PDB file of C-alpha atoms in Angstrom:
ATOM      1  CA  MET A   1     116.656 117.248  79.963  1.00 90.00           C
ATOM      2  CA  VAL A   2     118.119 118.804  82.366  1.00 94.00           C
ATOM      3  CA  ILE A   3     121.061 117.359  83.245  1.00 97.00           C
ATOM      4  CA  PHE A   4     122.687 116.886  87.682  1.00 98.00           C
ATOM      5  CA  ARG A   5     126.134 116.436  86.962  1.00 98.00           C
ATOM      6  CA  ARG A   6     126.229 119.084  84.538  1.00 98.00           C
ATOM      7  CA  LEU A   7     125.095 122.078  87.436  1.00 98.00           C
ATOM      8  CA  LEU A   8     126.799 120.685  89.800  1.00 98.00           C
ATOM      9  CA  GLY A   9     130.379 120.361  88.149  1.00 98.00           C
ATOM     10  CA  GLU A  10     129.330 124.446  87.457  1.00 98.00           C
ATOM     11  CA  VAL A  11     128.607 125.079  91.093  1.00 98.00           C
ATOM     12  CA  LEU A  12     131.779 123.413  92.431  1.00 98.00           C
ATOM     13  CA  ARG A  13     134.207 124.731  89.909  1.00 98.00           C
ATOM     14  CA  SER A  14     132.339 128.533  90.725  1.00 97.00           C
ATOM     15  CA  GLN A  15     132.823 128.004  94.504  1.00 97.00           C
ATOM     16  CA  ARG A  16     136.322 126.512  93.951  1.00 98.00           C
ATOM     17  CA  MET A  17     137.250 129.807  91.631  1.00 97.00           C
ATOM     18  CA  ARG A  18     135.365 132.068  94.214  1.00 97.00           C
ATOM     19  CA  GLN A  19     138.107 130.769  96.557  1.00 97.00           C
ATOM     20  CA  GLY A  20     140.705 131.674  94.193  1.00 97.00           C
ATOM     21  CA  ARG A  21     141.963 128.102  94.926  1.00 97.00           C
ATOM     22  CA  THR A  22     143.290 125.436  91.894  1.00 97.00           C
ATOM     23  CA  LEU A  23     141.958 122.048  90.940  1.00 96.00           C
ATOM     24  CA  ARG A  24     145.412 120.324  92.187  1.00 96.00           C
ATOM     25  CA  GLN A  25     144.881 122.371  95.750  1.00 96.00           C
ATOM     26  CA  VAL A  26     141.019 120.738  96.274  1.00 96.00           C
ATOM     27  CA  SER A  27     142.158 117.660  94.339  1.00 96.00           C
ATOM     28  CA  ALA A  28     144.838 116.635  97.011  1.00 96.00           C
ATOM     29  CA  GLU A  29     142.667 117.901  99.423  1.00 95.00           C
ATOM     30  CA  ALA A  30     139.682 115.566  98.720  1.00 95.00           C
ATOM     31  CA  ARG A  31     142.751 113.386  97.831  1.00 93.00           C
ATOM     32  CA  VAL A  32     140.894 112.472  94.212  1.00 93.00           C
ATOM     33  CA  SER A  33     142.821 112.206  91.528  1.00 95.00           C
ATOM     34  CA  LEU A  34     143.288 115.619  89.188  1.00 95.00           C
ATOM     35  CA  GLY A  35     141.758 113.748  85.831  1.00 95.00           C
ATOM     36  CA  TYR A  36     138.862 113.446  87.795  1.00 95.00           C
ATOM     37  CA  ILE A  37     137.837 116.437  90.202  1.00 96.00           C
ATOM     38  CA  SER A  38     138.211 118.191  86.256  1.00 97.00           C
ATOM     39  CA  GLU A  39     135.877 115.837  84.816  1.00 98.00           C
ATOM     40  CA  ILE A  40     133.385 116.559  87.268  1.00 97.00           C
ATOM     41  CA  GLU A  41     133.207 120.057  87.579  1.00 98.00           C
ATOM     42  CA  ARG A  42     132.964 119.687  83.340  1.00 98.00           C
ATOM     43  CA  GLY A  43     129.816 117.839  84.478  1.00 97.00           C
ATOM     44  CA  GLN A  44     131.615 114.625  82.097  1.00 97.00           C
ATOM     45  CA  LYS A  45     131.424 112.477  84.819  1.00 97.00           C
ATOM     46  CA  GLU A  46     129.020 111.417  87.766  1.00 97.00           C
ATOM     47  CA  ALA A  47     130.433 111.894  91.024  1.00 95.00           C
ATOM     48  CA  SER A  48     129.625 109.414  93.912  1.00 96.00           C
ATOM     49  CA  SER A  49     128.557 110.707  97.060  1.00 97.00           C
ATOM     50  CA  GLU A  50     131.136 109.853  99.205  1.00 96.00           C
ATOM     51  CA  LEU A  51     133.662 111.618  96.141  1.00 96.00           C
ATOM     52  CA  LEU A  52     130.803 114.518  96.155  1.00 97.00           C
ATOM     53  CA  ALA A  53     130.969 114.882 100.138  1.00 97.00           C
ATOM     54  CA  SER A  54     135.222 114.820  99.630  1.00 97.00           C
ATOM     55  CA  ILE A  55     134.888 117.568  97.754  1.00 97.00           C
ATOM     56  CA  CYS A  56     132.521 119.640  99.532  1.00 97.00           C
ATOM     57  CA  ALA A  57     134.854 118.833 102.342  1.00 96.00           C
ATOM     58  CA  ALA A  58     137.732 120.441 101.073  1.00 97.00           C
ATOM     59  CA  LEU A  59     135.729 123.568  99.905  1.00 97.00           C
ATOM     60  CA  ASP A  60     134.740 123.869 103.036  1.00 97.00           C
ATOM     61  CA  VAL A  61     131.204 124.504 102.732  1.00 97.00           C
ATOM     62  CA  PRO A  62     128.427 122.312 103.658  1.00 98.00           C
ATOM     63  CA  LEU A  63     126.825 119.723 101.364  1.00 98.00           C
ATOM     64  CA  SER A  64     123.099 121.142 101.666  1.00 98.00           C
ATOM     65  CA  GLU A  65     124.503 124.485  99.932  1.00 98.00           C
ATOM     66  CA  ILE A  66     125.888 123.123  96.992  1.00 98.00           C
ATOM     67  CA  LEU A  67     122.866 121.098  96.609  1.00 98.00           C
ATOM     68  CA  SER A  68     120.303 124.694  96.871  1.00 98.00           C
ATOM     69  CA  GLU A  69     123.035 126.259  94.250  1.00 98.00           C
ATOM     70  CA  VAL A  70     122.602 123.712  92.039  1.00 98.00           C
ATOM     71  CA  SER A  71     118.345 123.414  92.489  1.00 98.00           C
ATOM     72  CA  ASP A  72     118.783 127.080  92.254  1.00 98.00           C
ATOM     73  CA  ALA A  73     120.973 126.827  88.622  1.00 98.00           C
ATOM     74  CA  VAL A  74     118.169 123.520  87.955  1.00 98.00           C
ATOM     75  CA  ALA A  75     115.098 125.346  88.034  1.00 98.00           C
ATOM     76  CA  LEU A  76     116.343 128.229  85.844  1.00 97.00           C
ATOM     77  CA  GLU A  77     117.416 126.086  83.013  1.00 96.00           C
ATOM     78  CA  GLU A  78     113.457 124.574  83.601  1.00 96.00           C
ATOM     79  CA  ALA A  79     112.351 127.840  82.961  1.00 96.00           C
ATOM     80  CA  ALA A  80     114.607 128.495  80.300  1.00 95.00           C
ATOM     81  CA  LEU A  81     113.416 124.902  78.816  1.00 93.00           C
ATOM     82  CA  ALA A  82     109.685 125.611  79.489  1.00 93.00           C
ATOM     83  CA  MET A  83     109.704 128.908  77.743  1.00 93.00           C
ATOM     84  CA  GLN A  84     111.378 127.531  74.432  1.00 92.00           C
ATOM     85  CA  LEU A  85     108.873 124.465  74.504  1.00 90.00           C
ATOM     86  CA  GLU A  86     106.247 127.184  74.689  1.00 91.00           C
ATOM     87  CA  LEU A  87     107.549 129.732  71.402  1.00 91.00           C
ATOM     88  CA  GLU A  88     107.766 126.411  69.629  1.00 91.00           C
ATOM     89  CA  THR A  89     103.831 125.634  70.199  1.00 90.00           C
ATOM     90  CA  THR A  90     102.765 129.018  69.184  1.00 91.00           C
ATOM     91  CA  SER A  91     104.713 128.998  65.743  1.00 90.00           C
ATOM     92  CA  LEU A  92     103.395 125.198  65.648  1.00 89.00           C
ATOM     93  CA  GLN A  93     100.503 126.162  66.359  1.00 91.00           C
ATOM     94  CA  ARG A  94     100.582 129.125  63.813  1.00 90.00           C
ATOM     95  CA  SER A  95     102.191 127.754  60.689  1.00 90.00           C
ATOM     96  CA  LEU A  96      99.394 125.182  61.041  1.00 90.00           C
ATOM     97  CA  ARG A  97      97.023 127.898  60.854  1.00 89.00           C
ATOM     98  CA  GLY A  98      97.848 128.628  57.648  1.00 81.00           C
ATOM     99  CA  PRO A  99      98.778 132.767  56.671  1.00 69.00           C
ATOM    100  CA  ALA A 100      95.353 133.910  56.034  1.00 60.00           C
ATOM    101  CA  SER A 101      94.047 132.826  59.562  1.00 54.00           C
ATOM    102  CA  GLY A 102      93.751 135.730  60.530  1.00 55.00           C
ATOM    103  CA  PRO A 103      96.060 139.150  62.063  1.00 60.00           C
ATOM    104  CA  ARG A 104      99.360 137.769  64.337  1.00 61.00           C
ATOM    105  CA  PRO A 105     100.794 140.148  66.202  1.00 62.00           C
ATOM    106  CA  GLY A 106     102.962 142.724  64.380  1.00 63.00           C
ATOM    107  CA  ASP A 107      99.939 142.764  61.397  1.00 60.00           C
ATOM    108  CA  VAL A 108      98.467 146.247  60.373  1.00 60.00           C
ATOM    109  CA  VAL A 109      94.668 145.669  60.164  1.00 56.00           C
ATOM    110  CA  ALA A 110      92.601 147.795  58.865  1.00 57.00           C
ATOM    111  CA  SER A 111      89.910 150.110  59.933  1.00 55.00           C
ATOM    112  CA  ALA A 112      86.481 149.373  60.135  1.00 53.00           C
ATOM    113  CA  ALA A 113      85.453 153.054  60.170  1.00 50.00           C
TER     114      ALA A 113
ATOM    115  CA  MET B   1     129.180 112.225 106.489  1.00 90.00           C
ATOM    116  CA  VAL B   2     126.508 112.943 104.815  1.00 94.00           C
ATOM    117  CA  ILE B   3     125.797 110.262 101.630  1.00 97.00           C
ATOM    118  CA  PHE B   4     123.326 112.394  98.603  1.00 98.00           C
ATOM    119  CA  ARG B   5     121.883 109.198  97.591  1.00 98.00           C
ATOM    120  CA  ARG B   6     120.433 108.218 100.943  1.00 98.00           C
ATOM    121  CA  LEU B   7     118.989 111.639 101.549  1.00 98.00           C
ATOM    122  CA  LEU B   8     117.671 111.649  97.447  1.00 98.00           C
ATOM    123  CA  GLY B   9     115.871 107.831  97.522  1.00 98.00           C
ATOM    124  CA  GLU B  10     114.083 109.133 101.037  1.00 98.00           C
ATOM    125  CA  VAL B  11     112.978 112.316  99.166  1.00 98.00           C
ATOM    126  CA  LEU B  12     111.601 110.081  95.485  1.00 98.00           C
ATOM    127  CA  ARG B  13     110.554 107.745  97.632  1.00 98.00           C
ATOM    128  CA  SER B  14     108.423 109.920  99.780  1.00 97.00           C
ATOM    129  CA  GLN B  15     107.167 111.540  96.531  1.00 97.00           C
ATOM    130  CA  ARG B  16     106.285 108.543  94.790  1.00 98.00           C
ATOM    131  CA  MET B  17     104.012 107.861  98.334  1.00 97.00           C
ATOM    132  CA  ARG B  18     102.305 111.044  98.779  1.00 97.00           C
ATOM    133  CA  GLN B  19     101.033 109.945  94.885  1.00 97.00           C
ATOM    134  CA  GLY B  20     100.144 107.191  96.606  1.00 97.00           C
ATOM    135  CA  ARG B  21     101.954 105.284  93.580  1.00 97.00           C
ATOM    136  CA  THR B  22     103.412 102.138  93.159  1.00 97.00           C
ATOM    137  CA  LEU B  23     107.397 100.856  92.555  1.00 96.00           C
ATOM    138  CA  ARG B  24     105.691  99.615  89.162  1.00 96.00           C
ATOM    139  CA  GLN B  25     104.511 102.236  88.189  1.00 96.00           C
ATOM    140  CA  VAL B  26     106.593 104.686  88.058  1.00 96.00           C
ATOM    141  CA  SER B  27     109.645 101.885  86.950  1.00 96.00           C
ATOM    142  CA  ALA B  28     107.589 101.803  84.037  1.00 96.00           C
ATOM    143  CA  GLU B  29     106.823 104.668  83.672  1.00 95.00           C
ATOM    144  CA  ALA B  30     110.812 105.546  83.777  1.00 95.00           C
ATOM    145  CA  ARG B  31     111.435 102.998  82.105  1.00 93.00           C
ATOM    146  CA  VAL B  32     114.205 102.083  84.745  1.00 93.00           C
ATOM    147  CA  SER B  33     114.038  98.381  86.026  1.00 95.00           C
ATOM    148  CA  LEU B  34     112.329  97.364  89.355  1.00 95.00           C
ATOM    149  CA  GLY B  35     115.021  96.860  90.865  1.00 95.00           C
ATOM    150  CA  TYR B  36     116.856  99.297  89.951  1.00 95.00           C
ATOM    151  CA  ILE B  37     114.367 101.887  91.164  1.00 96.00           C
ATOM    152  CA  SER B  38     113.903 100.469  94.371  1.00 97.00           C
ATOM    153  CA  GLU B  39     117.902 100.216  94.906  1.00 98.00           C
ATOM    154  CA  ILE B  40     117.919 103.814  93.812  1.00 97.00           C
ATOM    155  CA  GLU B  41     115.214 104.520  96.380  1.00 98.00           C
ATOM    156  CA  ARG B  42     116.761 102.548  98.985  1.00 98.00           C
ATOM    157  CA  GLY B  43     119.538 104.266  98.778  1.00 97.00           C
ATOM    158  CA  GLN B  44     122.156 101.544  97.569  1.00 97.00           C
ATOM    159  CA  LYS B  45     123.110 102.619  94.140  1.00 97.00           C
ATOM    160  CA  GLU B  46     123.550 105.754  92.596  1.00 97.00           C
ATOM    161  CA  ALA B  47     121.060 107.292  90.027  1.00 95.00           C
ATOM    162  CA  SER B  48     123.176 108.511  86.812  1.00 96.00           C
ATOM    163  CA  SER B  49     121.886 111.812  85.871  1.00 97.00           C
ATOM    164  CA  GLU B  50     119.908 110.762  83.157  1.00 96.00           C
ATOM    165  CA  LEU B  51     117.982 108.202  85.262  1.00 96.00           C
ATOM    166  CA  LEU B  52     117.092 111.160  87.801  1.00 97.00           C
ATOM    167  CA  ALA B  53     116.213 112.929  85.085  1.00 97.00           C
ATOM    168  CA  SER B  54     113.547 109.838  83.432  1.00 97.00           C
ATOM    169  CA  ILE B  55     112.080 109.512  87.432  1.00 97.00           C
ATOM    170  CA  CYS B  56     111.390 112.919  88.160  1.00 97.00           C
ATOM    171  CA  ALA B  57     109.577 113.310  84.511  1.00 96.00           C
ATOM    172  CA  ALA B  58     107.597 109.996  85.662  1.00 97.00           C
ATOM    173  CA  LEU B  59     106.819 111.743  89.347  1.00 97.00           C
ATOM    174  CA  ASP B  60     105.971 114.715  87.212  1.00 97.00           C
ATOM    175  CA  VAL B  61     107.909 116.748  89.604  1.00 97.00           C
ATOM    176  CA  PRO B  62     110.740 119.354  88.562  1.00 98.00           C
ATOM    177  CA  LEU B  63     113.871 118.427  89.641  1.00 98.00           C
ATOM    178  CA  SER B  64     114.703 121.920  90.802  1.00 98.00           C
ATOM    179  CA  GLU B  65     112.318 120.655  93.130  1.00 98.00           C
ATOM    180  CA  ILE B  66     113.627 117.222  94.433  1.00 98.00           C
ATOM    181  CA  LEU B  67     116.936 118.663  94.577  1.00 98.00           C
ATOM    182  CA  SER B  68     115.930 121.606  96.799  1.00 98.00           C
ATOM    183  CA  GLU B  69     113.832 119.350  99.426  1.00 98.00           C
ATOM    184  CA  VAL B  70     117.307 117.082  99.281  1.00 98.00           C
ATOM    185  CA  SER B  71     119.566 120.132 100.415  1.00 98.00           C
ATOM    186  CA  ASP B  72     117.171 120.511 103.494  1.00 98.00           C
ATOM    187  CA  ALA B  73     117.480 117.205 104.656  1.00 98.00           C
ATOM    188  CA  VAL B  74     121.023 117.212 103.815  1.00 98.00           C
ATOM    189  CA  ALA B  75     121.031 120.966 106.103  1.00 98.00           C
ATOM    190  CA  LEU B  76     119.299 119.249 108.727  1.00 97.00           C
ATOM    191  CA  GLU B  77     121.656 116.150 109.185  1.00 96.00           C
ATOM    192  CA  GLU B  78     124.885 118.655 108.710  1.00 96.00           C
ATOM    193  CA  ALA B  79     122.772 120.180 111.857  1.00 96.00           C
ATOM    194  CA  ALA B  80     122.564 116.917 113.846  1.00 95.00           C
ATOM    195  CA  LEU B  81     125.863 116.173 113.086  1.00 94.00           C
ATOM    196  CA  ALA B  82     127.575 119.613 114.129  1.00 93.00           C
ATOM    197  CA  MET B  83     125.333 119.164 117.659  1.00 93.00           C
ATOM    198  CA  GLN B  84     126.692 115.763 117.914  1.00 92.00           C
ATOM    199  CA  LEU B  85     130.105 116.759 117.377  1.00 91.00           C
ATOM    200  CA  GLU B  86     129.924 119.910 120.242  1.00 91.00           C
ATOM    201  CA  LEU B  87     128.804 117.529 122.633  1.00 91.00           C
ATOM    202  CA  GLU B  88     131.131 114.866 122.245  1.00 91.00           C
ATOM    203  CA  THR B  89     133.802 117.240 121.906  1.00 91.00           C
ATOM    204  CA  THR B  90     131.903 118.859 125.266  1.00 91.00           C
ATOM    205  CA  SER B  91     132.250 115.581 127.244  1.00 91.00           C
ATOM    206  CA  LEU B  92     135.815 114.868 126.022  1.00 90.00           C
ATOM    207  CA  GLN B  93     136.958 118.398 127.320  1.00 91.00           C
ATOM    208  CA  ARG B  94     135.108 117.507 130.953  1.00 90.00           C
ATOM    209  CA  SER B  95     137.026 114.347 130.819  1.00 90.00           C
ATOM    210  CA  LEU B  96     140.057 115.644 130.741  1.00 90.00           C
ATOM    211  CA  ARG B  97     139.929 118.249 133.305  1.00 89.00           C
ATOM    212  CA  GLY B  98     139.472 115.557 135.884  1.00 81.00           C
ATOM    213  CA  PRO B  99     136.573 115.155 138.867  1.00 70.00           C
ATOM    214  CA  ALA B 100     138.651 118.019 141.189  1.00 59.00           C
ATOM    215  CA  SER B 101     138.428 120.146 138.497  1.00 54.00           C
ATOM    216  CA  GLY B 102     135.499 122.863 139.013  1.00 55.00           C
ATOM    217  CA  PRO B 103     131.917 123.093 139.480  1.00 60.00           C
ATOM    218  CA  ARG B 104     129.998 121.674 136.922  1.00 61.00           C
ATOM    219  CA  PRO B 105     126.223 122.179 135.593  1.00 62.00           C
ATOM    220  CA  GLY B 106     124.381 120.400 137.884  1.00 63.00           C
ATOM    221  CA  ASP B 107     126.919 120.178 140.699  1.00 59.00           C
ATOM    222  CA  VAL B 108     125.707 121.408 144.304  1.00 59.00           C
ATOM    223  CA  VAL B 109     128.055 124.437 145.188  1.00 56.00           C
ATOM    224  CA  ALA B 110     128.787 125.291 148.898  1.00 56.00           C
ATOM    225  CA  SER B 111     127.298 129.350 149.654  1.00 55.00           C
ATOM    226  CA  ALA B 112     130.194 131.176 150.764  1.00 52.00           C
ATOM    227  CA  ALA B 113     127.631 132.780 153.554  1.00 50.00           C
TER     228      ALA B 113
END
């Protein structure tokens, strides 16, 4: 399950770091407590929509841009999860088939000649 | 101020409508109470990240796609707000300049000939 607040926190943190600003500066400008904004960046608290708007304003980045970055990060995680699921399914199918059910990639197959 | 939960609610609702599904169906599949999901669609309640993931799974739409649609809707509102602000600033500047401060668009200017 891809958790929105975790990736939102990562995007907000990387935006702030790119601007070379401290948590304290953004917290003062957004009028959000230091502890709260730090929990949001670490994905431990959900940000209300009003708070999210304040943080975006303090970072001087449009909310649409933040959401677009989060959407890209979520898409990457979704792809990684889908790939992992496929690998697990393939491995499960192989173990269900058992060891004597034919050649598998990497097996040496005897030539018929 | 653009409010994330309002546009998220609109996107979730329009996705559900496109699929021709009722609130009741999605609520049962996502294991979210009917009242809660209805408030989320109307932008009256913030959805937790876990709930958002459940609703996306029930709608069979990746979270990344929902967020990308929300980002587009937010960008449209941001552009509309910026345009409105510009119009208000221009109108304020005009009224500060006063009525005798030269021709304005639409004024008939006497020819010098």
